[in-house]
Tab-separated table of C-alpha atoms and ligand atoms in Angstrom:
chain	number	residue	atom	x	y	z
A	141	MET	CA	24.098	27.034	-10.154
A	142	SER	CA	21.740	24.298	-9.029
A	143	LYS	CA	22.505	20.669	-9.840
A	144	PRO	CA	20.508	18.890	-12.566
A	145	ASP	CA	17.465	16.951	-11.373
A	146	LEU	CA	18.167	13.280	-10.626
A	147	VAL	CA	14.625	12.215	-11.511
A	148	LYS	CA	12.340	13.591	-14.172
A	149	LEU	CA	8.910	12.648	-15.426
A	150	THR	CA	8.697	11.011	-18.875
A	151	ASP	CA	5.949	9.243	-20.829
A	152	ALA	CA	7.195	5.927	-19.438
A	153	GLY	CA	7.452	7.087	-15.844
A	154	LEU	CA	9.996	8.446	-13.357
A	155	TYR	CA	13.387	8.480	-15.097
A	156	CYS	CA	16.943	8.990	-13.860
A	157	GLU	CA	18.774	10.146	-16.970
A	158	GLN	CA	22.234	10.144	-15.335
A	159	GLY	CA	21.852	6.455	-14.392
A	160	ASP	CA	19.617	5.516	-17.355
A	161	PHE	CA	16.986	3.692	-15.309
A	162	TYR	CA	13.322	4.153	-14.419
A	163	ILE	CA	11.497	3.780	-11.110
A	164	ASP	CA	8.157	1.897	-11.284
A	165	PRO	CA	7.729	2.649	-15.025
A	166	TRP	CA	4.258	2.232	-16.522
A	167	ARG	CA	5.565	1.469	-20.029
A	168	PRO	CA	8.192	-1.205	-20.825
A	169	VAL	CA	11.766	0.083	-20.436
A	170	GLY	CA	15.290	-1.374	-20.317
A	171	HIS	CA	16.065	-0.999	-16.627
A	172	ALA	CA	13.325	-0.701	-13.994
A	173	ILE	CA	13.759	-0.261	-10.242
A	174	ILE	CA	10.597	-1.518	-8.555
A	175	THR	CA	9.514	-0.100	-5.189
A	176	HIS	CA	6.950	-2.845	-4.470
A	177	ALA	CA	4.747	-5.540	-5.998
A	178	HIS	CA	1.410	-3.679	-6.209
A	179	ALA	CA	0.144	-3.692	-9.799
A	180	ASP	CA	0.359	0.076	-10.293
A	181	HIS	CA	4.089	0.026	-9.402
A	182	ALA	CA	5.276	-3.375	-10.698
A	183	ARG	CA	4.283	-3.742	-14.333
A	184	PRO	CA	5.551	-6.502	-16.607
A	185	GLY	CA	7.480	-6.067	-19.879
A	186	ASN	CA	10.757	-4.523	-18.708
A	187	THR	CA	14.117	-5.961	-19.774
A	188	LYS	CA	15.737	-5.806	-16.328
A	189	TYR	CA	14.367	-5.297	-12.835
A	190	LEU	CA	15.983	-4.281	-9.569
A	191	ALA	CA	14.087	-4.774	-6.296
A	192	ALA	CA	14.528	-5.485	-2.591
A	193	ARG	CA	15.415	-9.112	-1.842
A	194	SER	CA	12.675	-9.711	0.745
A	195	GLY	CA	10.026	-9.016	-1.896
A	196	GLU	CA	11.493	-11.188	-4.653
A	197	ARG	CA	9.060	-14.095	-4.351
A	198	LEU	CA	6.097	-11.768	-4.257
A	199	LEU	CA	7.361	-9.776	-7.236
A	200	ARG	CA	8.015	-12.940	-9.260
A	201	SER	CA	4.439	-14.041	-8.690
A	202	ARG	CA	3.306	-10.765	-10.320
A	203	LEU	CA	5.692	-10.542	-13.320
A	204	GLU	CA	6.411	-12.721	-16.353
A	205	PRO	CA	7.991	-16.057	-15.269
A	206	THR	CA	11.224	-15.324	-17.174
A	207	ALA	CA	11.650	-11.812	-15.714
A	208	SER	CA	15.284	-10.859	-15.090
A	209	ILE	CA	15.222	-9.613	-11.508
A	210	GLN	CA	18.316	-8.468	-9.638
A	211	THR	CA	17.760	-8.113	-5.906
A	212	VAL	CA	19.642	-6.246	-3.204
A	213	GLU	CA	19.413	-6.153	0.564
A	214	TYR	CA	18.041	-2.974	2.109
A	215	GLY	CA	20.890	-0.490	2.460
A	216	GLU	CA	23.207	-2.257	-0.010
A	217	THR	CA	24.704	0.251	-2.460
A	218	LEU	CA	25.035	-0.181	-6.229
A	219	ASP	CA	26.724	2.077	-8.736
A	220	ILE	CA	24.525	2.410	-11.807
A	221	ASN	CA	26.259	4.528	-14.450
A	222	GLY	CA	27.781	6.732	-11.768
A	223	VAL	CA	24.634	7.085	-9.638
A	224	ARG	CA	24.756	5.520	-6.157
A	225	VAL	CA	21.535	3.564	-5.702
A	226	SER	CA	20.214	1.908	-2.543
A	227	LEU	CA	16.826	0.615	-1.357
A	228	HIS	CA	15.416	1.269	2.119
A	229	PRO	CA	12.317	-0.163	3.863
A	230	ALA	CA	9.072	1.698	3.100
A	231	GLY	CA	6.948	-0.266	5.620
A	232	HIS	CA	4.133	-0.555	3.044
A	233	VAL	CA	4.001	-4.268	2.039
A	234	LEU	CA	6.529	-7.122	2.088
A	235	GLY	CA	9.666	-6.066	0.173
A	236	SER	CA	8.515	-2.460	-0.301
A	237	ALA	CA	11.354	0.003	-0.735
A	238	GLN	CA	12.168	3.669	-0.953
A	239	VAL	CA	14.805	4.343	-3.598
A	240	ARG	CA	17.746	6.532	-2.579
A	241	LEU	CA	19.801	8.088	-5.390
A	242	GLU	CA	23.019	10.032	-4.896
A	243	LYS	CA	25.220	11.847	-7.381
A	244	ASP	CA	27.804	14.564	-6.684
A	245	GLY	CA	26.592	14.862	-3.099
A	246	GLU	CA	22.959	15.416	-4.119
A	247	VAL	CA	20.468	12.927	-2.609
A	248	TRP	CA	16.976	12.141	-3.884
A	249	VAL	CA	14.573	9.674	-2.262
A	250	ILE	CA	11.567	8.219	-4.085
A	251	SER	CA	9.194	6.814	-1.464
A	252	GLY	CA	6.919	4.604	-3.571
A	253	ASP	CA	4.040	3.935	-1.126
A	254	TYR	CA	4.826	3.960	2.599
A	255	LYS	CA	3.534	3.872	6.157
A	256	THR	CA	5.433	4.352	9.406
A	257	GLU	CA	3.556	2.138	11.901
A	258	ASP	CA	5.584	-1.009	12.672
A	259	GLU	CA	3.958	-4.349	11.941
A	260	MET	CA	4.772	-8.008	11.403
A	261	THR	CA	4.363	-8.482	7.656
A	262	CYS	CA	7.193	-6.232	6.448
A	263	ALA	CA	10.336	-4.408	7.530
A	264	SER	CA	9.755	-1.124	9.374
A	265	PHE	CA	9.892	2.198	7.550
A	266	GLU	CA	13.319	3.833	7.577
A	267	LEU	CA	13.633	7.590	7.508
A	268	VAL	CA	16.150	8.506	4.786
A	269	PRO	CA	17.433	12.102	4.869
A	270	CYS	CA	17.574	13.723	1.433
A	271	HIS	CA	17.639	16.980	-0.498
A	272	THR	CA	14.627	16.103	-2.669
A	273	PHE	CA	11.848	13.787	-1.482
A	274	ILE	CA	9.318	12.307	-3.908
A	275	THR	CA	6.298	11.323	-1.825
A	276	GLU	CA	2.925	9.711	-2.328
A	277	SER	CA	-0.159	11.348	-0.801
A	278	THR	CA	-2.862	8.680	-1.154
A	279	PHE	CA	-4.401	9.913	2.113
A	280	GLY	CA	-3.056	13.465	1.990
A	281	LEU	CA	-5.974	15.250	3.630
A	282	PRO	CA	-6.316	16.173	7.339
A	283	ILE	CA	-9.421	13.948	7.730
A	284	PHE	CA	-7.282	10.834	7.248
A	285	ARG	CA	-5.909	9.864	10.666
A	286	TRP	CA	-5.541	6.260	11.714
A	287	ASN	CA	-6.047	4.664	15.096
A	288	GLY	CA	-3.253	2.309	16.145
A	289	GLN	CA	-3.606	-1.101	14.515
A	290	ALA	CA	-4.049	-2.866	17.901
A	291	THR	CA	-7.325	-0.948	18.300
A	292	VAL	CA	-8.435	-1.896	14.774
A	293	PHE	CA	-7.604	-5.597	15.237
A	294	ASP	CA	-9.501	-5.546	18.518
A	295	GLU	CA	-12.555	-4.159	16.672
A	296	ILE	CA	-12.241	-6.853	13.998
A	297	ASN	CA	-11.958	-9.622	16.602
A	298	ARG	CA	-14.998	-8.334	18.482
A	299	TRP	CA	-17.022	-8.124	15.256
A	300	TRP	CA	-16.016	-11.697	14.310
A	301	LYS	CA	-16.903	-13.015	17.786
A	302	ALA	CA	-20.290	-11.268	17.829
A	303	ASN	CA	-21.121	-12.714	14.404
A	304	GLN	CA	-20.045	-16.134	15.600
A	305	GLU	CA	-22.346	-15.897	18.605
A	306	ALA	CA	-25.171	-14.981	16.210
A	307	GLY	CA	-24.348	-18.039	14.072
A	308	LYS	CA	-23.071	-15.942	11.151
A	309	ALA	CA	-19.949	-16.102	9.041
A	310	SER	CA	-17.786	-12.963	8.875
A	311	LEU	CA	-16.843	-11.950	5.349
A	312	LEU	CA	-14.060	-9.378	5.383
A	313	PHE	CA	-12.922	-7.638	2.203
A	314	GLY	CA	-9.398	-6.269	1.901
A	315	TYR	CA	-6.875	-5.816	-0.881
A	316	ALA	CA	-5.279	-9.213	-1.632
A	317	LEU	CA	-1.665	-8.023	-1.475
A	318	GLY	CA	-0.690	-6.560	1.859
A	319	LYS	CA	-4.012	-5.851	3.543
A	320	ALA	CA	-5.151	-9.470	3.676
A	321	GLN	CA	-1.844	-10.537	5.230
A	322	ARG	CA	-1.963	-7.728	7.786
A	323	ILE	CA	-5.432	-8.901	8.793
A	324	LEU	CA	-4.060	-12.442	9.173
A	325	SER	CA	-1.179	-11.142	11.284
A	326	GLY	CA	-3.543	-9.292	13.629
A	327	VAL	CA	-6.703	-11.338	14.093
A	328	ASP	CA	-7.171	-13.782	16.963
A	329	ALA	CA	-6.984	-17.130	15.153
A	330	GLY	CA	-8.302	-18.789	18.313
A	331	ILE	CA	-11.813	-17.501	17.584
A	332	GLY	CA	-12.489	-19.897	14.712
A	333	PRO	CA	-11.409	-21.162	11.295
A	334	ILE	CA	-10.155	-18.682	8.684
A	335	TYR	CA	-10.969	-19.218	5.021
A	336	THR	CA	-9.564	-17.389	2.003
A	337	HIS	CA	-10.470	-16.440	-1.543
A	338	GLY	CA	-8.008	-17.823	-4.148
A	339	ALA	CA	-6.367	-14.435	-4.837
A	340	VAL	CA	-5.719	-13.940	-1.123
A	341	GLU	CA	-4.497	-17.515	-0.605
A	342	LYS	CA	-1.948	-17.290	-3.445
A	343	ILE	CA	-0.320	-14.114	-2.132
A	344	THR	CA	-0.519	-15.290	1.472
A	345	GLN	CA	1.410	-18.389	0.410
A	346	ALA	CA	4.112	-16.175	-1.168
A	347	TYR	CA	4.359	-14.280	2.144
A	348	ARG	CA	4.738	-17.534	4.092
A	349	GLU	CA	7.386	-18.810	1.665
A	350	SER	CA	9.189	-15.506	2.244
A	351	GLY	CA	9.357	-16.278	5.959
A	352	ILE	CA	6.377	-14.269	7.279
A	353	SER	CA	4.395	-16.212	9.859
A	354	LEU	CA	0.633	-15.781	9.473
A	355	ALA	CA	-2.509	-17.363	10.940
A	356	ASN	CA	-3.490	-20.680	9.335
A	357	THR	CA	-5.901	-20.386	6.431
A	358	THR	CA	-7.864	-22.742	4.212
A	359	TYR	CA	-8.637	-21.917	0.604
A	360	VAL	CA	-12.416	-21.924	0.115
A	361	GLY	CA	-12.048	-23.649	-3.277
A	362	ALA	CA	-10.380	-26.637	-1.626
A	363	LEU	CA	-13.326	-27.383	0.682
A	364	ALA	CA	-15.875	-30.137	0.248
A	365	LYS	CA	-19.313	-29.128	-0.989
A	366	GLY	CA	-21.702	-28.484	1.866
A	367	THR	CA	-19.047	-27.088	4.236
A	368	LYS	CA	-20.677	-24.917	6.897
A	369	PHE	CA	-19.165	-21.465	7.330
A	370	GLY	CA	-21.040	-20.244	10.420
A	371	GLY	CA	-18.604	-18.756	12.954
A	372	SER	CA	-15.701	-18.551	10.506
A	373	LEU	CA	-13.814	-15.578	9.106
A	374	ILE	CA	-13.515	-15.391	5.325
A	375	ILE	CA	-10.986	-13.006	3.756
A	376	ALA	CA	-11.559	-11.934	0.158
A	377	PRO	CA	-10.475	-9.141	-2.218
A	378	PRO	CA	-12.918	-6.255	-2.787
A	379	SER	CA	-13.525	-7.500	-6.340
A	380	ALA	CA	-15.281	-10.587	-4.913
A	381	GLN	CA	-17.995	-8.471	-3.302
A	382	ALA	CA	-21.491	-9.126	-4.658
A	383	THR	CA	-20.312	-11.962	-6.901
A	384	PRO	CA	-21.806	-15.490	-6.925
A	385	TRP	CA	-18.659	-16.607	-5.048
A	386	THR	CA	-20.063	-15.124	-1.834
A	387	ARG	CA	-23.332	-17.085	-1.968
A	388	VAL	CA	-22.081	-20.309	-0.389
A	389	PHE	CA	-21.367	-18.801	3.017
A	390	GLY	CA	-24.923	-18.768	4.368
A	391	THR	CA	-25.809	-15.905	6.709
A	392	VAL	CA	-22.912	-13.456	6.689
A	393	SER	CA	-21.944	-10.146	8.121
A	394	THR	CA	-19.761	-8.213	5.668
A	395	ALA	CA	-17.009	-5.710	6.348
A	396	PHE	CA	-14.332	-3.824	4.480
A	397	ALA	CA	-10.838	-2.989	5.748
A	398	SER	CA	-9.382	0.108	4.133
A	399	GLY	CA	-8.186	3.628	4.811
A	400	TRP	CA	-11.155	4.778	2.720
A	401	MET	CA	-13.468	3.484	5.447
A	402	ARG	CA	-12.576	6.657	7.320
A	403	ILE	CA	-15.171	8.302	5.083
A	404	ARG	CA	-18.781	7.426	5.772
A	405	GLY	CA	-20.070	7.831	2.228
A	406	THR	CA	-17.565	5.299	0.949
A	407	ARG	CA	-18.841	2.777	3.432
A	408	ARG	CA	-22.411	3.385	2.350
A	409	ARG	CA	-21.565	2.890	-1.292
A	410	LYS	CA	-19.624	-0.258	-0.539
A	411	SER	CA	-22.789	-1.709	1.031
A	412	VAL	CA	-21.000	-3.521	3.808
A	413	ASP	CA	-22.180	-3.894	7.400
A	414	ARG	CA	-18.945	-2.626	8.926
A	415	GLY	CA	-15.915	-0.615	7.921
A	416	PHE	CA	-12.514	-1.022	9.571
A	417	VAL	CA	-10.055	1.810	9.041
A	418	LEU	CA	-6.872	-0.099	8.293
A	419	SER	CA	-4.421	1.178	5.708
A	420	ASP	CA	-0.982	0.292	4.383
A	421	HIS	CA	-0.419	3.973	3.619
A	422	ALA	CA	0.690	6.877	5.773
A	423	ASP	CA	-2.096	9.036	7.174
A	424	TRP	CA	-2.040	12.853	7.175
A	425	VAL	CA	0.071	13.040	10.332
A	426	GLU	CA	2.615	10.484	9.129
A	427	LEU	CA	2.943	12.128	5.690
A	428	ASN	CA	3.662	15.493	7.265
A	429	GLN	CA	6.049	14.031	9.807
A	430	VAL	CA	8.063	12.090	7.226
A	431	ILE	CA	8.229	15.021	4.809
A	432	LYS	CA	9.541	17.231	7.607
A	433	GLU	CA	11.982	14.712	9.062
A	434	THR	CA	13.680	13.879	5.754
A	435	GLY	CA	14.931	17.467	5.898
A	436	ALA	CA	14.174	17.752	2.179
A	437	GLU	CA	14.518	21.245	0.663
A	438	ARG	CA	12.249	20.199	-2.132
A	439	VAL	CA	9.219	17.879	-2.154
A	440	ILE	CA	7.547	16.371	-5.223
A	441	VAL	CA	4.136	14.732	-4.721
A	442	THR	CA	3.224	11.875	-7.069
A	443	HIS	CA	-0.268	10.538	-6.399
A	444	GLY	CA	-3.311	10.733	-4.183
A	445	TYR	CA	-4.390	14.186	-3.067
A	446	SER	CA	-1.325	15.716	-4.714
A	447	GLY	CA	-2.854	19.112	-5.568
A	448	GLU	CA	-4.100	19.596	-2.003
A	449	MET	CA	-0.835	18.345	-0.528
A	450	VAL	CA	1.268	20.691	-2.665
A	451	ARG	CA	-0.956	23.617	-1.707
A	452	TRP	CA	-0.628	22.757	1.988
A	453	LEU	CA	3.152	22.305	1.810
A	454	LYS	CA	3.584	25.646	0.045
A	455	GLU	CA	1.466	27.292	2.750
A	456	ILE	CA	3.861	26.064	5.418
A	457	GLY	CA	6.849	27.199	3.395
A	458	VAL	CA	7.984	23.983	1.699
A	459	ASN	CA	9.231	24.119	-1.894
A	460	ALA	CA	6.663	21.664	-3.285
A	461	SER	CA	5.415	20.600	-6.697
A	462	SER	CA	3.823	17.507	-8.201
A	463	PHE	CA	4.455	14.867	-10.845
A	464	SER	CA	1.388	13.573	-12.597
A	465	THR	CA	2.035	9.804	-12.418
A	466	GLU	CA	-0.066	6.730	-13.103
A	467	PHE	CA	0.240	5.402	-9.551
A	468	GLU	CA	-3.100	4.824	-7.890
A	469	GLY	CA	-2.480	4.319	-4.179
A	470	GLU	CA	-4.965	1.726	-2.946
A	471	ARG	CA	-6.218	0.180	-6.155
A	472	ASP	CA	-9.326	-1.979	-6.254
A	473	GLU	CA	-10.876	0.239	-3.649
A	474	LEU	CA	-13.413	2.908	-4.285
A	475	GLN	CA	-11.746	6.286	-4.010
A	476	PRO	CA	-14.180	9.006	-3.028
A	477	SER	CA	-14.430	12.307	-4.831
A	478	GLN	CA	-12.737	15.348	-3.370
A	479	THR	CA	-16.073	16.958	-2.536
A	480	GLU	CA	-17.178	13.972	-0.534
A	481	ALA	CA	-13.919	13.826	1.418
A	482	ASP	CA	-14.281	17.520	2.280
A	483	SER	CA	-17.909	17.300	3.320
A	484	GLU	CA	-17.498	14.347	5.651
A	485	SER	CA	-14.803	15.660	7.888
A	486	GLU	CA	-16.544	15.465	11.265
A	487	PRO	CA	-15.451	12.658	13.577
A	488	GLU	CA	-17.473	9.456	13.567
A	489	GLY	CA	-19.037	7.674	16.506
A	490	ALA	CA	-17.408	4.406	17.490
A	491	ASP	CA	-20.498	2.370	16.709
A	492	GLN	CA	-20.866	3.511	13.107
B	160	ZN	ZN1	1.222	0.075	-3.003
């Protein structure tokens, strides 16, 4: 007889009945294990939280000030009502964790969001072998393949420099938590001054206080009136695009850094001059590699292109199904329709 499932889907989210706790619940519960501080995974209102220690400061900045947060080091094991629980690096954003659950020799891993390319703003992804793997699939289509980040940062630096030579400011949009800090970790700060939107500055400060070293930044709101922005790089969240906030920068070139920039139509609709394909999520190749290497006999897909991913996994003989969750992948970024993603699958020229 097969063992009972360690995680099931409820109205409040992913629930481990044996241990009586939830993982990234979307309704208030008693005991919540949080994989990372993005808003679709870390919601306020829970009685108790458990999270990875390296992300504590970031998580606190997102939850109610009185939140009761217990933290553990990656790999440290807790016994919660007879379930062995440990958190392992997901490589997604600072403090992001995969949750490993074990009971009676059965191991489940809930990935949260993850990527496998090493970088400076968070601990590197750890492959955790398991019997059942619950995976995201934000970019779970074959068209999503990333270039190495060194190539992307080189493109960003060249764009910034060219704008500088033309006397323009460079206004780069990227999600405030994670993406903005990766940009700061990769750009050549020697090119010119770097300015930030308030939302980016606040989270960047939490990263620095957590021990992550990032390029120096100045908060735009702290500058004297009449400051000239020509030649500078300004980093702002996507929500700031086309708002009055952007008017003070003079002549600008705009760009967007996101995995969605892999799709041309998205770039058009974002009305930016340039798109840089930089994501904090696994691409198609990474998703497939991780799913295979966990050795999981069973795979449950939670968000993104879950229907397509399940269909693909079944085709290659994996026992796959999906959970319909409220996780969103890269929030605050325009997600294209399925039809568009399918119709724009040819490779793009480097100058587009
Ligand atoms: Zn996330």
